[in-house]
Amino acid sequence: MYAGEPDVTHKDRTTQRDVTSIGRPALASWRHARYIDEDWTIWSIYRREQHEDRAMTDQVLPPDGTGFYLAGGELTAPGADSAEADVSVTARLLGGLDVTLAGRSTARLDGERTVLQTRPMMLNSLPSSMRVQLRTDTELHDDWRLTLHFRNQAGSSLTWNATLPTEAFNAGWEAPLADLLTIDGAVDGAVDGSAAQSPTVAVVHHPDDEYYELLVDGQQAGLLVYHVIGSQLSITHTVIEETYRGRGLSWALVGGALDDIRTKYAKVSNYCQVVSRFVEKNPEYGDLLSQPRPAR
């Protein structure tokens, strides 16, 4: 959190917060603050003018319908038929705003699948981790799984899937986001012999949906997700399909994306650890993520 930044937490979806309560000096540094919170849908953009080169937005599904957004989720709880549970998945956005992504209050569990209420938050606005917490009246929670679905208007989709660890049922679990995402419909990338030595790799830009796609021998193998506000681009997540991991392909994706981004945007900020590691190993890209520079 930046010094002097208000600590605003959204807690009750039925309550419209009076933004003047965060204080005149703090409010003066925000360009726009608005809640319209109906049926688990927020339209809110918090942008700090003095830090606009590093700002992110918690805007949910945009008017033009582009980008990956949270489209649904479910809890699978084997052996817990008729048990009750409170389920909460939250994320802390830049500026300390806590947003509920998915949940159910006092849900009567169905061992096969319990559907969660979800908020259509944009994937490119979410941080690197989410907080998952459950309260339940049963101790039989081995092999409980949480699944979240992201999709875009073009028909592409991603699935976040995790077996819940013990801490999720206690203080809460800080769950990684990109590491547990898989690309729906991706072909198994496991290869052997000479085919593994010289794959054909391409990086394709999808500007309408704000991501770069990695293709290996024509098959979808990864995504680099970003978000644009004005002239500023913010990189948020890099996803490599599980069967393509361990082959250095994230470097190909990040390098190809950064080469293209350099030609288009004067201001670039990064919130992705994969990109940070790439730039550390390839310092020639360091200027791209530093001070604003003239766009080419």
mmCIF file of N, CA, C and O in Angstrom, residues 80-137:
data_model
loop_
_atom_site.group_PDB
_atom_site.id
_atom_site.type_symbol
_atom_site.label_atom_id
_atom_site.label_comp_id
_atom_site.label_asym_id
_atom_site.label_seq_id
_atom_site.Cartn_x
_atom_site.Cartn_y
_atom_site.Cartn_z
ATOM 1 N N ALA A 80 -19.315 -35.299 2.100
ATOM 2 C CA ALA A 80 -19.846 -34.254 2.979
ATOM 3 C C ALA A 80 -21.286 -33.906 2.640
ATOM 4 O O ALA A 80 -21.711 -32.763 2.816
ATOM 5 N N ASP A 81 -22.032 -34.866 2.135
ATOM 6 C CA ASP A 81 -23.426 -34.616 1.802
ATOM 7 C C ASP A 81 -24.178 -34.107 3.031
ATOM 8 O O ASP A 81 -24.043 -34.663 4.130
ATOM 9 N N SER A 82 -24.966 -33.043 2.829
ATOM 10 C CA SER A 82 -25.823 -32.440 3.860
ATOM 11 C C SER A 82 -25.061 -31.670 4.917
ATOM 12 O O SER A 82 -25.675 -31.107 5.833
ATOM 13 N N ALA A 83 -23.725 -31.617 4.851
ATOM 14 C CA ALA A 83 -22.972 -30.762 5.763
ATOM 15 C C ALA A 83 -23.150 -29.311 5.341
ATOM 16 O O ALA A 83 -23.569 -29.009 4.225
ATOM 17 N N GLU A 84 -22.828 -28.381 6.254
ATOM 18 C CA GLU A 84 -22.920 -26.969 5.948
ATOM 19 C C GLU A 84 -21.537 -26.341 5.958
ATOM 20 O O GLU A 84 -20.652 -26.778 6.704
ATOM 21 N N ALA A 85 -21.375 -25.303 5.148
ATOM 22 C CA ALA A 85 -20.079 -24.628 5.081
ATOM 23 C C ALA A 85 -20.272 -23.191 4.636
ATOM 24 O O ALA A 85 -21.180 -22.878 3.858
ATOM 25 N N ASP A 86 -19.427 -22.320 5.155
ATOM 26 C CA ASP A 86 -19.286 -20.966 4.635
ATOM 27 C C ASP A 86 -18.028 -20.950 3.788
ATOM 28 O O ASP A 86 -16.955 -21.344 4.251
ATOM 29 N N VAL A 87 -18.145 -20.494 2.557
ATOM 30 C CA VAL A 87 -17.036 -20.493 1.614
ATOM 31 C C VAL A 87 -16.771 -19.064 1.174
ATOM 32 O O VAL A 87 -17.699 -18.338 0.812
ATOM 33 N N SER A 88 -15.501 -18.669 1.202
ATOM 34 C CA SER A 88 -15.144 -17.308 0.814
ATOM 35 C C SER A 88 -13.843 -17.318 0.029
ATOM 36 O O SER A 88 -12.853 -17.901 0.467
ATOM 37 N N VAL A 89 -13.847 -16.686 -1.141
ATOM 38 C CA VAL A 89 -12.639 -16.488 -1.936
ATOM 39 C C VAL A 89 -12.508 -14.994 -2.174
ATOM 40 O O VAL A 89 -13.368 -14.375 -2.803
ATOM 41 N N THR A 90 -11.450 -14.385 -1.647
ATOM 42 C CA THR A 90 -11.280 -12.944 -1.741
ATOM 43 C C THR A 90 -9.920 -12.607 -2.334
ATOM 44 O O THR A 90 -9.009 -13.441 -2.365
ATOM 45 N N ALA A 91 -9.791 -11.393 -2.820
ATOM 46 C CA ALA A 91 -8.517 -10.904 -3.343
ATOM 47 C C ALA A 91 -8.320 -9.482 -2.857
ATOM 48 O O ALA A 91 -9.277 -8.692 -2.812
ATOM 49 N N ARG A 92 -7.090 -9.145 -2.517
ATOM 50 C CA ARG A 92 -6.761 -7.779 -2.111
ATOM 51 C C ARG A 92 -6.121 -7.064 -3.289
ATOM 52 O O ARG A 92 -5.022 -7.388 -3.719
ATOM 53 N N LEU A 93 -6.823 -6.075 -3.802
ATOM 54 C CA LEU A 93 -6.359 -5.333 -4.958
ATOM 55 C C LEU A 93 -5.407 -4.226 -4.524
ATOM 56 O O LEU A 93 -5.275 -3.918 -3.336
ATOM 57 N N LEU A 94 -4.757 -3.621 -5.494
ATOM 58 C CA LEU A 94 -3.859 -2.515 -5.207
ATOM 59 C C LEU A 94 -4.622 -1.410 -4.501
ATOM 60 O O LEU A 94 -5.683 -0.997 -4.930
ATOM 61 N N GLY A 95 -4.067 -0.942 -3.383
ATOM 62 C CA GLY A 95 -4.757 0.062 -2.594
ATOM 63 C C GLY A 95 -5.442 -0.523 -1.384
ATOM 64 O O GLY A 95 -6.047 0.200 -0.597
ATOM 65 N N GLY A 96 -5.370 -1.859 -1.208
ATOM 66 C CA GLY A 96 -5.922 -2.476 -0.014
ATOM 67 C C GLY A 96 -7.401 -2.780 -0.092
ATOM 68 O O GLY A 96 -8.024 -3.070 0.932
ATOM 69 N N LEU A 97 -8.003 -2.712 -1.279
ATOM 70 C CA LEU A 97 -9.423 -3.009 -1.410
ATOM 71 C C LEU A 97 -9.631 -4.516 -1.474
ATOM 72 O O LEU A 97 -9.165 -5.176 -2.395
ATOM 73 N N ASP A 98 -10.332 -5.079 -0.485
ATOM 74 C CA ASP A 98 -10.649 -6.502 -0.464
ATOM 75 C C ASP A 98 -11.955 -6.743 -1.212
ATOM 76 O O ASP A 98 -12.980 -6.139 -0.896
ATOM 77 N N VAL A 99 -11.922 -7.634 -2.189
ATOM 78 C CA VAL A 99 -13.088 -7.915 -3.015
ATOM 79 C C VAL A 99 -13.402 -9.401 -2.940
ATOM 80 O O VAL A 99 -12.503 -10.241 -3.053
ATOM 81 N N THR A 100 -14.655 -9.744 -2.724
ATOM 82 C CA THR A 100 -15.084 -11.136 -2.729
ATOM 83 C C THR A 100 -15.270 -11.595 -4.165
ATOM 84 O O THR A 100 -16.050 -11.011 -4.919
ATOM 85 N N LEU A 101 -14.543 -12.652 -4.538
ATOM 86 C CA LEU A 101 -14.634 -13.194 -5.884
ATOM 87 C C LEU A 101 -15.691 -14.287 -5.983
ATOM 88 O O LEU A 101 -16.392 -14.389 -6.990
ATOM 89 N N ALA A 102 -15.761 -15.125 -4.965
ATOM 90 C CA ALA A 102 -16.696 -16.246 -4.983
ATOM 91 C C ALA A 102 -17.025 -16.636 -3.556
ATOM 92 O O ALA A 102 -16.233 -16.396 -2.633
ATOM 93 N N GLY A 103 -18.175 -17.264 -3.359
ATOM 94 C CA GLY A 103 -18.517 -17.715 -2.020
ATOM 95 C C GLY A 103 -19.947 -18.211 -1.910
ATOM 96 O O GLY A 103 -20.747 -18.086 -2.828
ATOM 97 N N ARG A 104 -20.224 -18.797 -0.771
ATOM 98 C CA ARG A 104 -21.568 -19.180 -0.367
ATOM 99 C C ARG A 104 -21.628 -19.077 1.141
ATOM 100 O O ARG A 104 -20.700 -19.484 1.833
ATOM 101 N N SER A 105 -22.717 -18.554 1.643
ATOM 102 C CA SER A 105 -22.896 -18.432 3.078
ATOM 103 C C SER A 105 -23.846 -19.513 3.563
ATOM 104 O O SER A 105 -24.956 -19.659 3.034
ATOM 105 N N THR A 106 -23.398 -20.271 4.567
ATOM 106 C CA THR A 106 -24.176 -21.374 5.138
ATOM 107 C C THR A 106 -24.739 -22.256 4.023
ATOM 108 O O THR A 106 -25.939 -22.507 3.931
ATOM 109 N N ALA A 107 -23.847 -22.714 3.182
ATOM 110 C CA ALA A 107 -24.261 -23.542 2.052
ATOM 111 C C ALA A 107 -24.466 -24.985 2.491
ATOM 112 O O ALA A 107 -23.640 -25.553 3.203
ATOM 113 N N ARG A 108 -25.571 -25.579 2.057
ATOM 114 C CA ARG A 108 -25.798 -27.001 2.259
ATOM 115 C C ARG A 108 -25.071 -27.732 1.136
ATOM 116 O O ARG A 108 -25.367 -27.564 -0.033
ATOM 117 N N LEU A 109 -24.053 -28.512 1.513
ATOM 118 C CA LEU A 109 -23.151 -29.073 0.523
ATOM 119 C C LEU A 109 -23.757 -30.271 -0.184
ATOM 120 O O LEU A 109 -24.453 -31.095 0.405
ATOM 121 N N ASP A 110 -23.454 -30.332 -1.457
ATOM 122 C CA ASP A 110 -23.744 -31.498 -2.282
ATOM 123 C C ASP A 110 -22.390 -32.114 -2.606
ATOM 124 O O ASP A 110 -21.522 -31.445 -3.169
ATOM 125 N N GLY A 111 -22.183 -33.363 -2.234
ATOM 126 C CA GLY A 111 -20.876 -33.984 -2.412
ATOM 127 C C GLY A 111 -20.381 -33.961 -3.837
ATOM 128 O O GLY A 111 -19.173 -33.930 -4.086
ATOM 129 N N GLU A 112 -21.281 -33.978 -4.794
ATOM 130 C CA GLU A 112 -20.867 -33.951 -6.189
ATOM 131 C C GLU A 112 -20.377 -32.568 -6.584
ATOM 132 O O GLU A 112 -19.303 -32.391 -7.120
ATOM 133 N N ARG A 113 -21.195 -31.549 -6.321
ATOM 134 C CA ARG A 113 -20.808 -30.203 -6.707
ATOM 135 C C ARG A 113 -21.731 -29.187 -6.063
ATOM 136 O O ARG A 113 -22.950 -29.302 -6.159
ATOM 137 N N THR A 114 -21.160 -28.206 -5.387
ATOM 138 C CA THR A 114 -21.921 -27.093 -4.836
ATOM 139 C C THR A 114 -21.531 -25.840 -5.591
ATOM 140 O O THR A 114 -20.369 -25.426 -5.566
ATOM 141 N N VAL A 115 -22.483 -25.240 -6.281
ATOM 142 C CA VAL A 115 -22.211 -24.071 -7.098
ATOM 143 C C VAL A 115 -22.035 -22.852 -6.207
ATOM 144 O O VAL A 115 -22.808 -22.624 -5.265
ATOM 145 N N LEU A 116 -21.013 -22.051 -6.501
ATOM 146 C CA LEU A 116 -20.724 -20.847 -5.742
ATOM 147 C C LEU A 116 -21.261 -19.622 -6.465
ATOM 148 O O LEU A 116 -21.372 -19.608 -7.695
ATOM 149 N N GLN A 117 -21.586 -18.611 -5.689
ATOM 150 C CA GLN A 117 -21.898 -17.312 -6.275
ATOM 151 C C GLN A 117 -20.576 -16.634 -6.619
ATOM 152 O O GLN A 117 -19.658 -16.603 -5.797
ATOM 153 N N THR A 118 -20.470 -16.090 -7.827
ATOM 154 C CA THR A 118 -19.220 -15.469 -8.250
ATOM 155 C C THR A 118 -19.467 -14.064 -8.768
ATOM 156 O O THR A 118 -20.561 -13.734 -9.238
ATOM 157 N N ARG A 119 -18.444 -13.256 -8.676
ATOM 158 C CA ARG A 119 -18.460 -11.890 -9.187
ATOM 159 C C ARG A 119 -17.603 -11.845 -10.445
ATOM 160 O O ARG A 119 -16.476 -12.334 -10.437
ATOM 161 N N PRO A 120 -18.089 -11.273 -11.530
ATOM 162 C CA PRO A 120 -17.362 -11.341 -12.804
ATOM 163 C C PRO A 120 -16.168 -10.393 -12.881
ATOM 164 O O PRO A 120 -16.088 -9.530 -13.748
ATOM 165 N N MET A 121 -15.214 -10.595 -11.994
ATOM 166 C CA MET A 121 -14.003 -9.778 -11.991
ATOM 167 C C MET A 121 -13.111 -10.151 -13.166
ATOM 168 O O MET A 121 -13.009 -11.318 -13.553
ATOM 169 N N MET A 122 -12.426 -9.159 -13.711
ATOM 170 C CA MET A 122 -11.498 -9.395 -14.804
ATOM 171 C C MET A 122 -10.225 -10.057 -14.284
ATOM 172 O O MET A 122 -9.658 -9.635 -13.273
ATOM 173 N N LEU A 123 -9.778 -11.103 -14.962
ATOM 174 C CA LEU A 123 -8.556 -11.796 -14.572
ATOM 175 C C LEU A 123 -7.365 -10.842 -14.563
ATOM 176 O O LEU A 123 -6.505 -10.913 -13.680
ATOM 177 N N ASN A 124 -7.310 -9.940 -15.534
ATOM 178 C CA ASN A 124 -6.144 -9.061 -15.617
ATOM 179 C C ASN A 124 -6.114 -7.980 -14.547
ATOM 180 O O ASN A 124 -5.170 -7.199 -14.477
ATOM 181 N N SER A 125 -7.148 -7.927 -13.690
ATOM 182 C CA SER A 125 -7.140 -6.977 -12.583
ATOM 183 C C SER A 125 -6.796 -7.639 -11.253
ATOM 184 O O SER A 125 -6.659 -6.949 -10.247
ATOM 185 N N LEU A 126 -6.663 -8.976 -11.241
ATOM 186 C CA LEU A 126 -6.477 -9.692 -9.980
ATOM 187 C C LEU A 126 -5.001 -9.818 -9.627
ATOM 188 O O LEU A 126 -4.148 -9.898 -10.510
ATOM 189 N N PRO A 127 -4.690 -9.874 -8.331
ATOM 190 C CA PRO A 127 -3.299 -10.041 -7.893
ATOM 191 C C PRO A 127 -2.821 -11.478 -8.089
ATOM 192 O O PRO A 127 -3.547 -12.321 -8.616
ATOM 193 N N SER A 128 -1.611 -11.753 -7.659
ATOM 194 C CA SER A 128 -0.997 -13.061 -7.897
ATOM 195 C C SER A 128 -1.558 -14.162 -7.010
ATOM 196 O O SER A 128 -1.306 -15.340 -7.252
ATOM 197 N N SER A 129 -2.311 -13.802 -5.979
ATOM 198 C CA SER A 129 -2.873 -14.826 -5.090
ATOM 199 C C SER A 129 -4.267 -14.418 -4.633
ATOM 200 O O SER A 129 -4.644 -13.243 -4.693
ATOM 201 N N MET A 130 -5.015 -15.415 -4.166
ATOM 202 C CA MET A 130 -6.350 -15.211 -3.612
ATOM 203 C C MET A 130 -6.388 -15.854 -2.230
ATOM 204 O O MET A 130 -5.650 -16.795 -1.959
ATOM 205 N N ARG A 131 -7.261 -15.350 -1.383
ATOM 206 C CA ARG A 131 -7.407 -15.935 -0.047
ATOM 207 C C ARG A 131 -8.651 -16.824 -0.031
ATOM 208 O O ARG A 131 -9.760 -16.361 -0.291
ATOM 209 N N VAL A 132 -8.448 -18.098 0.277
ATOM 210 C CA VAL A 132 -9.537 -19.069 0.321
ATOM 211 C C VAL A 132 -9.762 -19.484 1.770
ATOM 212 O O VAL A 132 -8.826 -19.902 2.460
ATOM 213 N N GLN A 133 -10.998 -19.371 2.243
ATOM 214 C CA GLN A 133 -11.300 -19.727 3.632
ATOM 215 C C GLN A 133 -12.658 -20.403 3.704
ATOM 216 O O GLN A 133 -13.617 -19.979 3.056
ATOM 217 N N LEU A 134 -12.705 -21.488 4.478
ATOM 218 C CA LEU A 134 -13.946 -22.230 4.679
ATOM 219 C C LEU A 134 -14.179 -22.457 6.154
ATOM 220 O O LEU A 134 -13.231 -22.655 6.930
ATOM 221 N N ARG A 135 -15.444 -22.435 6.536
ATOM 222 C CA ARG A 135 -15.882 -22.832 7.866
ATOM 223 C C ARG A 135 -16.930 -23.924 7.661
ATOM 224 O O ARG A 135 -17.899 -23.721 6.925
ATOM 225 N N THR A 136 -16.763 -25.070 8.310
ATOM 226 C CA THR A 136 -17.678 -26.180 8.084
ATOM 227 C C THR A 136 -17.926 -26.938 9.381
ATOM 228 O O THR A 136 -17.103 -26.897 10.307
ATOM 229 N N ASP A 137 -19.072 -27.622 9.427
ATOM 230 C CA ASP A 137 -19.427 -28.394 10.625
ATOM 231 C C ASP A 137 -18.991 -29.840 10.526
ATOM 232 O O ASP A 137 -19.392 -30.672 11.327
#
